[in-house]
mmCIF file of C-alpha atoms in Angstrom:
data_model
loop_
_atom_site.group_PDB
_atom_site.id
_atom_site.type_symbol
_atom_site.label_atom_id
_atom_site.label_comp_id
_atom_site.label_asym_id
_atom_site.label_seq_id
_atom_site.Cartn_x
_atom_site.Cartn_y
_atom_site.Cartn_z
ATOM 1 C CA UNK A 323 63.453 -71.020 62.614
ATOM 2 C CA UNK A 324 59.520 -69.800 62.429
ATOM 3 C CA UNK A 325 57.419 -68.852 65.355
ATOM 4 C CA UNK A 326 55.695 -71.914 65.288
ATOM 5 C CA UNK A 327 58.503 -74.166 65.005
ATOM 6 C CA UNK A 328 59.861 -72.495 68.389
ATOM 7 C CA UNK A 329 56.237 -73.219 69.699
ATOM 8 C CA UNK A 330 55.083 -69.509 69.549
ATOM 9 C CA UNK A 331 52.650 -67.606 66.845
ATOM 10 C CA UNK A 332 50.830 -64.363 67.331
ATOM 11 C CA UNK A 333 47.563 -63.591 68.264
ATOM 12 C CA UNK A 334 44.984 -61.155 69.096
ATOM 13 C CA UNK A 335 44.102 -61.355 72.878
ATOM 14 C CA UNK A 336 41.139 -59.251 74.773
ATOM 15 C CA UNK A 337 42.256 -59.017 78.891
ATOM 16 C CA UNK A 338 39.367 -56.843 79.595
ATOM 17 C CA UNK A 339 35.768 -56.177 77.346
ATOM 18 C CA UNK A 340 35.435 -52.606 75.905
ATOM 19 C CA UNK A 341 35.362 -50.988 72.355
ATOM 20 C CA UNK A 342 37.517 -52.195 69.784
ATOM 21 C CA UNK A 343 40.621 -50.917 70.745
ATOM 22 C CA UNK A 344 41.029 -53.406 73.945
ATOM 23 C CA UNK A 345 42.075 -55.875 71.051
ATOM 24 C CA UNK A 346 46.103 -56.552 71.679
ATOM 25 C CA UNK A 347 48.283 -58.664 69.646
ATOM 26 C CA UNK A 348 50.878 -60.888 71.624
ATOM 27 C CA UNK A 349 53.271 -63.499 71.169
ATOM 28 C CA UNK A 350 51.914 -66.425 72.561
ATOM 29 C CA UNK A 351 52.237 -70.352 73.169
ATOM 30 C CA UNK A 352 51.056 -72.248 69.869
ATOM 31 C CA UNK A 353 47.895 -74.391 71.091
ATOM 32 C CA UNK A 354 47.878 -78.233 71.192
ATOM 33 C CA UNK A 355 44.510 -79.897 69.767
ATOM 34 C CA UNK A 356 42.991 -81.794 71.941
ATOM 35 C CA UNK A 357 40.716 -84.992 71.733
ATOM 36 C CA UNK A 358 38.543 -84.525 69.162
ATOM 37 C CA UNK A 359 39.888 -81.291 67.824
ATOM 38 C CA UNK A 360 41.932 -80.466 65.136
ATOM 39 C CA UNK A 361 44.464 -77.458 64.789
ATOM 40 C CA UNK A 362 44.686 -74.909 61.854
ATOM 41 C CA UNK A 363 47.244 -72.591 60.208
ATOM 42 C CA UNK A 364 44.635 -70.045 60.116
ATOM 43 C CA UNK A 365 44.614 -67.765 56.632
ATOM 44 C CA UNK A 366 41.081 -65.747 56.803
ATOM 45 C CA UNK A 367 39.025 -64.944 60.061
ATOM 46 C CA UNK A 368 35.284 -63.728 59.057
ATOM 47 C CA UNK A 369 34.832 -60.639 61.495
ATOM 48 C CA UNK A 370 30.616 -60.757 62.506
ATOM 49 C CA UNK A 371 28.792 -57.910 64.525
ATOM 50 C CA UNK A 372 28.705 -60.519 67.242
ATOM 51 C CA UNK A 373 32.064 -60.779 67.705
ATOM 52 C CA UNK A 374 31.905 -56.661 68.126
ATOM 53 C CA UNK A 375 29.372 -57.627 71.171
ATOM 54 C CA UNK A 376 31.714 -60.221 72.374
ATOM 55 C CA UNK A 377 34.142 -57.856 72.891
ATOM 56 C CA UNK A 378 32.282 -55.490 74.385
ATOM 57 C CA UNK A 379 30.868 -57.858 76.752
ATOM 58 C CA UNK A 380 27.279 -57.228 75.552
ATOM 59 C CA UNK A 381 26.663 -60.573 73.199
ATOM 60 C CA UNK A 382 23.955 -63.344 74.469
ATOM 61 C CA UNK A 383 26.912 -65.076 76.393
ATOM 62 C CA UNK A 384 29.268 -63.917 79.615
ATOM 63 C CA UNK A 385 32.925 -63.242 77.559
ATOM 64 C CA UNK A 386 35.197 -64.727 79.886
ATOM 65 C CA UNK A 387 38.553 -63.073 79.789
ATOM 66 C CA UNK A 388 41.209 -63.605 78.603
ATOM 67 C CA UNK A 389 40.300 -64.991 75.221
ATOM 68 C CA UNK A 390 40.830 -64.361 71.919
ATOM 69 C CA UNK A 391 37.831 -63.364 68.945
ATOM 70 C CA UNK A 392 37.322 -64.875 65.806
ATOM 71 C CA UNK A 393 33.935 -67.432 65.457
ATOM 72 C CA UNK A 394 34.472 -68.376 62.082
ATOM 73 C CA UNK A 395 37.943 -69.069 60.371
ATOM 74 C CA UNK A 396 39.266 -70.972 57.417
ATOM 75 C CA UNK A 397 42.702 -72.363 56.967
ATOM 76 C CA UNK A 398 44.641 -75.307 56.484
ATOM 77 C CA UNK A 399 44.522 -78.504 58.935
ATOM 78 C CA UNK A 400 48.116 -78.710 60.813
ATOM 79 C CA UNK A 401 47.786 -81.152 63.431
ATOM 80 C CA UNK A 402 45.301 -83.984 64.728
ATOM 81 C CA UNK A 403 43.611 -84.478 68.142
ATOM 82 C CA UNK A 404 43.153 -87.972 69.121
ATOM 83 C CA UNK A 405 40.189 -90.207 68.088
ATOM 84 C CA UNK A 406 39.683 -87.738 65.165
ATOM 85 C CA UNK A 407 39.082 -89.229 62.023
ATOM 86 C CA UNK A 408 37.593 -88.247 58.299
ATOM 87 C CA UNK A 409 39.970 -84.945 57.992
ATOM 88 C CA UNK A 410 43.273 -85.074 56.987
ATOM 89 C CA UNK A 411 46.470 -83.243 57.586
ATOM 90 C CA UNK A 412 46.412 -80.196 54.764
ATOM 91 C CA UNK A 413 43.038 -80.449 54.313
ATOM 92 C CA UNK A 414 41.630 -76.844 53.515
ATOM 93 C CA UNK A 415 38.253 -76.281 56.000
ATOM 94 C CA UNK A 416 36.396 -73.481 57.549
ATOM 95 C CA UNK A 417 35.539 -73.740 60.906
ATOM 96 C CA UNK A 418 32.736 -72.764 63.087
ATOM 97 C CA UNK A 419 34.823 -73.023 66.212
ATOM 98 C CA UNK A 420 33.282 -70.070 68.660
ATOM 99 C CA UNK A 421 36.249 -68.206 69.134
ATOM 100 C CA UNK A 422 40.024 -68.259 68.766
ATOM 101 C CA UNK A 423 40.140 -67.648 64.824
ATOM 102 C CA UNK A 424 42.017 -64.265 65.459
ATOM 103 C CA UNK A 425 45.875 -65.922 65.602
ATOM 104 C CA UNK A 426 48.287 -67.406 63.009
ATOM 105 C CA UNK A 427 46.950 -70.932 64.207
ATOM 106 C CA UNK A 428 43.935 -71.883 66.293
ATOM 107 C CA UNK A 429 42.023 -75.250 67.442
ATOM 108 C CA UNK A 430 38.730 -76.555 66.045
ATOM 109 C CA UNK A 431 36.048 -79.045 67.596
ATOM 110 C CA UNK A 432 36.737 -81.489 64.548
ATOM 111 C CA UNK A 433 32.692 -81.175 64.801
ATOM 112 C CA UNK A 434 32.807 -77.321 63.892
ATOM 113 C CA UNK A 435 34.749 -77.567 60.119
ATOM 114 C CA UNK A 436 33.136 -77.362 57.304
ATOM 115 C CA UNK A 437 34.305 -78.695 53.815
ATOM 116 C CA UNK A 438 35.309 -76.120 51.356
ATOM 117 C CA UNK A 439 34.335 -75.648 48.027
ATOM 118 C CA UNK A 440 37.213 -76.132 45.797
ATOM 119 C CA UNK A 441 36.961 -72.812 43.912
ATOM 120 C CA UNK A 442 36.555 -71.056 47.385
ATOM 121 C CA UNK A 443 39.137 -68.695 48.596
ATOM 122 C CA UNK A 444 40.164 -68.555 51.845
ATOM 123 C CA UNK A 445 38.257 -65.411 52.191
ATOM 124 C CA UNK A 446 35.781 -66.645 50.634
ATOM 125 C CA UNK A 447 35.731 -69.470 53.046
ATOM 126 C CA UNK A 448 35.388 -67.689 55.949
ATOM 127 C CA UNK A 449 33.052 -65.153 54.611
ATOM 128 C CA UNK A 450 30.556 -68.113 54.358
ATOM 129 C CA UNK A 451 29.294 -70.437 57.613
ATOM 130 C CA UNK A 452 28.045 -68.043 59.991
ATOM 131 C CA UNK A 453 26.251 -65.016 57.322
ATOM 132 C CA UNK A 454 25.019 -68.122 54.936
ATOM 133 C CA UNK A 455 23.516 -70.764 57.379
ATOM 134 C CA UNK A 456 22.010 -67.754 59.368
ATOM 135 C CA UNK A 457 20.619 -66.355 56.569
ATOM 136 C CA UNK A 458 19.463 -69.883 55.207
ATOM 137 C CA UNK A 459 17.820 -70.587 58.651
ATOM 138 C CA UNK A 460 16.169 -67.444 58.836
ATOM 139 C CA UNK A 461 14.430 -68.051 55.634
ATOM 140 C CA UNK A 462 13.501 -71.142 55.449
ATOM 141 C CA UNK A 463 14.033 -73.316 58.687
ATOM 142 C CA UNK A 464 12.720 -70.623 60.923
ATOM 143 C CA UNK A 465 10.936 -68.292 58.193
ATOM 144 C CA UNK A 466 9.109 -70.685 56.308
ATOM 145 C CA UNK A 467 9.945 -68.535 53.413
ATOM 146 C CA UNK A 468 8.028 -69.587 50.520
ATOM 147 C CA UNK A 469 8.821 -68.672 46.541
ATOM 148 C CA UNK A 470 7.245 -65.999 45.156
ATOM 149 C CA UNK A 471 6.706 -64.326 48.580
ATOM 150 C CA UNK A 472 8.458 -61.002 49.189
ATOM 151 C CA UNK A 473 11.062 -60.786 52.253
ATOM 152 C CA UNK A 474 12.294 -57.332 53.707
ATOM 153 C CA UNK A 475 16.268 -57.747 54.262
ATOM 154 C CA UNK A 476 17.526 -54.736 56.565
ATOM 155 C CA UNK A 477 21.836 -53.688 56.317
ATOM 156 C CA UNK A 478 22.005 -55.020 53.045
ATOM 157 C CA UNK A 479 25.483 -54.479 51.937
ATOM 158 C CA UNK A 480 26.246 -56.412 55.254
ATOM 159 C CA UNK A 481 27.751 -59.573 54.971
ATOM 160 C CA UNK A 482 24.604 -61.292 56.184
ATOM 161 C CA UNK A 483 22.204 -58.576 54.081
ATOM 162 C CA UNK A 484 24.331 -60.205 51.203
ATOM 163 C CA UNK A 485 24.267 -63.418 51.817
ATOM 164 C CA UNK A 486 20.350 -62.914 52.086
ATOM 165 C CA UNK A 487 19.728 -61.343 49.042
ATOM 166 C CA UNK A 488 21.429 -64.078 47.005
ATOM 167 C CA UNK A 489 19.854 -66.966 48.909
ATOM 168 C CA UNK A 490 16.487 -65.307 48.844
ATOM 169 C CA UNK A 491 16.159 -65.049 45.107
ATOM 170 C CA UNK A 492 18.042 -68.405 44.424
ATOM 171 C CA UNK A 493 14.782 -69.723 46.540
ATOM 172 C CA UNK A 494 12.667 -67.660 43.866
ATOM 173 C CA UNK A 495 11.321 -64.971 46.726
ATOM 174 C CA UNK A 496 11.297 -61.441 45.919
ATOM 175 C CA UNK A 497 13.032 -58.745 48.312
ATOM 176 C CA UNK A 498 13.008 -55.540 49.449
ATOM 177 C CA UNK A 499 16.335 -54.339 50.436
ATOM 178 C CA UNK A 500 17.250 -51.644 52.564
ATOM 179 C CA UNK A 501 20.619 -49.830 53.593
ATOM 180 C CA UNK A 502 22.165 -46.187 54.835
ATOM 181 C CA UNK A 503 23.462 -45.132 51.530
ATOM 182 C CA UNK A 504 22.558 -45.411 47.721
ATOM 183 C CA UNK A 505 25.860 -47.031 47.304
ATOM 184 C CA UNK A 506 25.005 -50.172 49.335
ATOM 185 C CA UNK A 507 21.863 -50.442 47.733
ATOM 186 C CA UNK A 508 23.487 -50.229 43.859
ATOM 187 C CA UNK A 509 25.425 -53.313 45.931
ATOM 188 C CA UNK A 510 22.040 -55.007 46.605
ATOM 189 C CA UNK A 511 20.916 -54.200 43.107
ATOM 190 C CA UNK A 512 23.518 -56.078 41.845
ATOM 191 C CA UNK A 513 22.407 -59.067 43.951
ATOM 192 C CA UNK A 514 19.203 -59.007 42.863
ATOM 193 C CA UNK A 515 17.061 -57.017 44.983
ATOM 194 C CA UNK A 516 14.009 -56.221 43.787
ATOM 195 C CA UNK A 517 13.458 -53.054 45.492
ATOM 196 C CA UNK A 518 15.695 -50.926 47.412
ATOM 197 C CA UNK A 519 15.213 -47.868 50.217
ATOM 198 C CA UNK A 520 17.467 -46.105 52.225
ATOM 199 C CA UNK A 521 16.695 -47.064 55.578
ATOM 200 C CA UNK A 522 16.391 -43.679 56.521
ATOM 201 C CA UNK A 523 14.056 -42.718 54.339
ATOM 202 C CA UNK A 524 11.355 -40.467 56.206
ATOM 203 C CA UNK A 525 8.155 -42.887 54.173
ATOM 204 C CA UNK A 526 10.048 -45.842 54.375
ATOM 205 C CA UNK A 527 7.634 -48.083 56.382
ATOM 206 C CA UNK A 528 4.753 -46.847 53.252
ATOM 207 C CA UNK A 529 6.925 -47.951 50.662
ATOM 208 C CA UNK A 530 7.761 -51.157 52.066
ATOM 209 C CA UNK A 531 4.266 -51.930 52.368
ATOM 210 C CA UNK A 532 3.269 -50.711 49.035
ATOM 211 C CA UNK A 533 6.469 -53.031 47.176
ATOM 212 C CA UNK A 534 4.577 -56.239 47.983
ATOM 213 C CA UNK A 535 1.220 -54.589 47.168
ATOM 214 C CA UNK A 536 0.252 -52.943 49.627
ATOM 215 C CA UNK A 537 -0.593 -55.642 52.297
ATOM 216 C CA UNK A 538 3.150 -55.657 53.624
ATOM 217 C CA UNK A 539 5.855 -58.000 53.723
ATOM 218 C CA UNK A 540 5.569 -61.556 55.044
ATOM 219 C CA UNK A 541 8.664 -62.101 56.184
ATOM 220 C CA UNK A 542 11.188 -59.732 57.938
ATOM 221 C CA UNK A 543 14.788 -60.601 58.727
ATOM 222 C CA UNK A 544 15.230 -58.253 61.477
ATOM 223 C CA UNK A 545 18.589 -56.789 62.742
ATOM 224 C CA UNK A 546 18.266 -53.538 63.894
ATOM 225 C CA UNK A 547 16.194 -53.628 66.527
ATOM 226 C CA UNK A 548 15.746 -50.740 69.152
ATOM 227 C CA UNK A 549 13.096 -48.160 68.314
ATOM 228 C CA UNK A 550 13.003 -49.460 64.450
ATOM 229 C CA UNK A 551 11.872 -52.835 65.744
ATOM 230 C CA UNK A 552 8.261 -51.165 65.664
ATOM 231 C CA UNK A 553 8.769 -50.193 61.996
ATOM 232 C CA UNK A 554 9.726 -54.005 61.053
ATOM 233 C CA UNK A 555 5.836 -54.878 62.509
ATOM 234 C CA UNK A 556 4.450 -51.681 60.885
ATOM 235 C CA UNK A 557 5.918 -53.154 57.662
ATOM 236 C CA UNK A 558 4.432 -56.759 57.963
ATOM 237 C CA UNK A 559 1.814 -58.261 56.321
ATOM 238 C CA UNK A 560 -1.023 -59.923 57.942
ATOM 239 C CA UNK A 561 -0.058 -62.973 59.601
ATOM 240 C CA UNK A 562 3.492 -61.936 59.006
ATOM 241 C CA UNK A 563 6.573 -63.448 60.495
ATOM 242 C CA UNK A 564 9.582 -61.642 61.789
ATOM 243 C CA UNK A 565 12.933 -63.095 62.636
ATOM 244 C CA UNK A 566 14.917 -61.242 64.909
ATOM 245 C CA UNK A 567 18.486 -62.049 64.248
ATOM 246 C CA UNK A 568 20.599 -59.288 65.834
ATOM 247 C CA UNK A 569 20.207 -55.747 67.803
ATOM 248 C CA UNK A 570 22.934 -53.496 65.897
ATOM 249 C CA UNK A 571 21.453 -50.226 66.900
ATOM 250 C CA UNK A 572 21.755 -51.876 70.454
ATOM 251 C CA UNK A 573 18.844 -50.334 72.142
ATOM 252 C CA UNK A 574 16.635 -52.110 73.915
ATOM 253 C CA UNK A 575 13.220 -52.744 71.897
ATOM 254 C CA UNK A 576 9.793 -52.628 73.144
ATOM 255 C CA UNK A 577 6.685 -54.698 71.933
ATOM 256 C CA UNK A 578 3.598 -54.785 73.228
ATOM 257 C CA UNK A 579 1.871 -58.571 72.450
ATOM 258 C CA UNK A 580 -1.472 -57.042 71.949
ATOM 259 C CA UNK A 581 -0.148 -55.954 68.364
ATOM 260 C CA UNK A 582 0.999 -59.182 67.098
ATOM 261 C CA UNK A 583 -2.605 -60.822 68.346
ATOM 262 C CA UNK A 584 -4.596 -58.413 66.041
ATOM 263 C CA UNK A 585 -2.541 -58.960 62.626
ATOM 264 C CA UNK A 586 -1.848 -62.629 63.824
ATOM 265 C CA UNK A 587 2.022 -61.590 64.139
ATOM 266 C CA UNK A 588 4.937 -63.880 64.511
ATOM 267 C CA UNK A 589 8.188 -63.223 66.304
ATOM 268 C CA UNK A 590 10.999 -65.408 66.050
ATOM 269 C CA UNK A 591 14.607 -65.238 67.728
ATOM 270 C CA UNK A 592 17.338 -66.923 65.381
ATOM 271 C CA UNK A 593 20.823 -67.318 67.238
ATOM 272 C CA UNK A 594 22.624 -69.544 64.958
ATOM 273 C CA UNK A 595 25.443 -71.327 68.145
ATOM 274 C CA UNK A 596 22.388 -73.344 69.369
ATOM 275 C CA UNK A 597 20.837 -73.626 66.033
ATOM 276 C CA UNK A 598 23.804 -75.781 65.134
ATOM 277 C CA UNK A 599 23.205 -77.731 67.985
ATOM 278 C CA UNK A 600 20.298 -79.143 65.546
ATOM 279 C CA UNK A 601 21.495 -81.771 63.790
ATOM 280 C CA UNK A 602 18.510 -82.060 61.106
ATOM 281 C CA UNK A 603 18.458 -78.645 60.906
ATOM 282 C CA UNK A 604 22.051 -78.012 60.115
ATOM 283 C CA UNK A 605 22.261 -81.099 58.148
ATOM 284 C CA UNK A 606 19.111 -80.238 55.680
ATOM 285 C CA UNK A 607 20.758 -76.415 55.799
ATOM 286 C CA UNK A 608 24.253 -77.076 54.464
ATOM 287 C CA UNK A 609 22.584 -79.884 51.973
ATOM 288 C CA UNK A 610 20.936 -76.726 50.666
ATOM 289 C CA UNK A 611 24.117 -74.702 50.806
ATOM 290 C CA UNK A 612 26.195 -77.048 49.462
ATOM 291 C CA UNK A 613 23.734 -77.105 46.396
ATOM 292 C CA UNK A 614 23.379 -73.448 45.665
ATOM 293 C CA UNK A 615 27.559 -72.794 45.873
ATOM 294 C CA UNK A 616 28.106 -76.086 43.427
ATOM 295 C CA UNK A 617 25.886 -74.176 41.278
ATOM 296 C CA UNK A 618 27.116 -70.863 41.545
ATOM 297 C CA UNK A 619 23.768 -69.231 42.335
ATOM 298 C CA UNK A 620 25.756 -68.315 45.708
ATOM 299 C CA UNK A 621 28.998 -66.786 46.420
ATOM 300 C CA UNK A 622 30.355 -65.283 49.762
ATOM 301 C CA UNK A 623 30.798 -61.874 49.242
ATOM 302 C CA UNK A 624 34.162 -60.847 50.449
ATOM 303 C CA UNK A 625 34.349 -56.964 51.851
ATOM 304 C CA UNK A 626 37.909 -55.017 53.156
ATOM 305 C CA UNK A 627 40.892 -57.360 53.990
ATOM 306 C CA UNK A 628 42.975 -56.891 57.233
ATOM 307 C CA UNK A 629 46.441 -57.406 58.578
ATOM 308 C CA UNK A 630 46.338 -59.731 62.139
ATOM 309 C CA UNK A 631 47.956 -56.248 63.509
ATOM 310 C CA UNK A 632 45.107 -54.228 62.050
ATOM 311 C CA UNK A 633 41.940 -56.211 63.927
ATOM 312 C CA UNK A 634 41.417 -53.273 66.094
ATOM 313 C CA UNK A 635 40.909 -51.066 62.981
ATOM 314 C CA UNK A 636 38.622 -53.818 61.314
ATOM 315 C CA UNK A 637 36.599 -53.957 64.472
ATOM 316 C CA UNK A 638 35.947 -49.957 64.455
ATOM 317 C CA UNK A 639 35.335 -50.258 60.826
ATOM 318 C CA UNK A 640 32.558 -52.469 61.465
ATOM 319 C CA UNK A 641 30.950 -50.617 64.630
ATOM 320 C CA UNK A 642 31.174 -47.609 62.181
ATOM 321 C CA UNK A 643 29.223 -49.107 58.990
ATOM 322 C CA UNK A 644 31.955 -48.527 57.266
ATOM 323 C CA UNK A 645 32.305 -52.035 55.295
ATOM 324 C CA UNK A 646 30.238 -53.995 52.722
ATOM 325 C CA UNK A 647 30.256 -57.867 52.906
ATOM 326 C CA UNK A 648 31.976 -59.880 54.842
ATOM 327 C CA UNK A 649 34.869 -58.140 56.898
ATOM 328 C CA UNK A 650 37.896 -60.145 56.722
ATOM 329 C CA UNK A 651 41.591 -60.659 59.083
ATOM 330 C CA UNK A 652 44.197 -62.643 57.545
ATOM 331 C CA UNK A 653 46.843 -63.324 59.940
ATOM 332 C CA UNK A 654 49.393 -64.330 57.830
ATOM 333 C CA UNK A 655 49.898 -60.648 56.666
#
């Protein structure tokens, strides 16, 4: 008899917020969906730098404990909650759910899954929602991206650096990509970035400027924040715009307003939970998804793969900059 036909599956579970290593996997009771949810046999759980915060108690919402991580997931629908309707029982999905993705099964707000490309992976799958429709919204619902215009993409060889690149020059922009080491920029390179700089580099801010001739960049996805969030307006052009989307150095930034009045400066938080609170706005975003994956101009880019009993390790991995793309858990190992 399996765990779940006794009622039982494993899962990760956080009792108190810390550093990676507060991540313990249990036995636990298999969860019921209820109305208006559906329930998954989860087989890939897309690991973000947010959940990181989450577990460390320092994301943009109070963790309550006990809980367990994983945002996005993708799987295969087990059970139905009542009054759902338009999914079916082994229907493959992804899911947006918040949290929970880190078990053998979890339960989805039928609201939160998103269709999956036949061709996808699981992997794949749950590489995509969160780094694609944040990078999609940061570029052209919030960035007004335009083509031809050159965008400054900071981590890269991240999963959302990635999924940036690719959606940037599918939208005909040009970018300047930057990263820690040489090999995560040949990784950009082979996305299509136009120009590449370690992010260390001691004339880096120079060189960014000079790429788009000189004047700067107009738009700046910005996740590093701390004392580089300076740089990021150093780099912009006139009348630039920059979209802060995370804080990985997690230092606290200063700004003083008088600088964006005298270049006519733009700063614009992204967080993509009440983003997809939007309907128009996540309904023109995964129109324009859906497009670019049917066409192949987009693929999730799939980094290290994890064992359910290896999440703590993943985690680190992460915090360390170890990874490229999309870190991925698949329980079922």
């Amino acid at each position: 008899m399996t765990q779940s036909e006794q009622g039982t599956m494993r899962a990760i579970v956080v009792e108190q917020l810390g550093p990676p290593d507060v991540l313990e996997i249990r036995e636990v009771h298999l969860p019921e969906p209820g109305p208006g949810e559906v329930r998954l046999k989860v087989e890939a759980v897309g690991i973000n730098f947010a959940d990181v915060l989450a577990v460390a108690g320092e994301y943009l919402t109070r963790t309550r404990v006990p809980y367990t991580p994983g945002m996005e997931f993708a799987g295969t629908v087990d059970a139905l909650g009542e009054g759902v309707t338009g999914v079916q029982v082994g229907q493959k999905v992804a899911s947006l759910g918040g949290r929970g993705g880190l078990a053998e099964y979890a339960v989805s707000p039928a609201a939160a899954l998103i269709p999956v490309p036949e061709h996808f992976t699981a992997a794949h799958a749950a590489a995509f929602p969160v780094s694609y429709f944040t990078a999609y919204h940061g570029l052209k619902t919030l960035g007004h991206g335009q083509e031809g215009e050159w965008v400054l993409v900071q981590a890269a060889a991240g999963a959302l650096g990635t999924a940036s690149i690719q959606l940037a020059k599918a939208l005909g922009m040009n970018v300047v990509a930057m990263a820690s080491t040489e090999e995560k920029l040949g990784i950009a390179r082979d996305l299509g970035a136009d120009v590449t700089l370690l992010q260390d580099d001691p004339e880096r801010v120079q060189k960014v400027r000079e790429a788009a001739g000189g004047q700067g960049v107009p738009l700046i996805l910005e996740v590093v924040g701390g004392t580089r969030f300076q740089e990021s307006l150093d780099m912009a052009a006139n009348r630039g715009r920059i979209i802060v989307i995370g804080n990985a150095s997690r230092e606290q930034a200063n700004m003083r307003p008088v600088e964006l009045m005298k270049r006519n400066l733009t700063v614009t938080g992204l967080w993509l939970t009440s983003l997809m609170g939007d309907r128009e706005a996540t309904r023109g975003a995964a129109q324009a998804l859906t497009s670019l994956v049917g066409s192949g101009r987009v693929t999730p880019q799939v980094g290290p793969t994890y064992p359910l009993a290896e999440s703590a390790r993943a985690f680190q991995d992460l915090l360390d900059r170890k990874t490229t793309g999309k870190v991925i858990i698949e329980p079922g190992r």
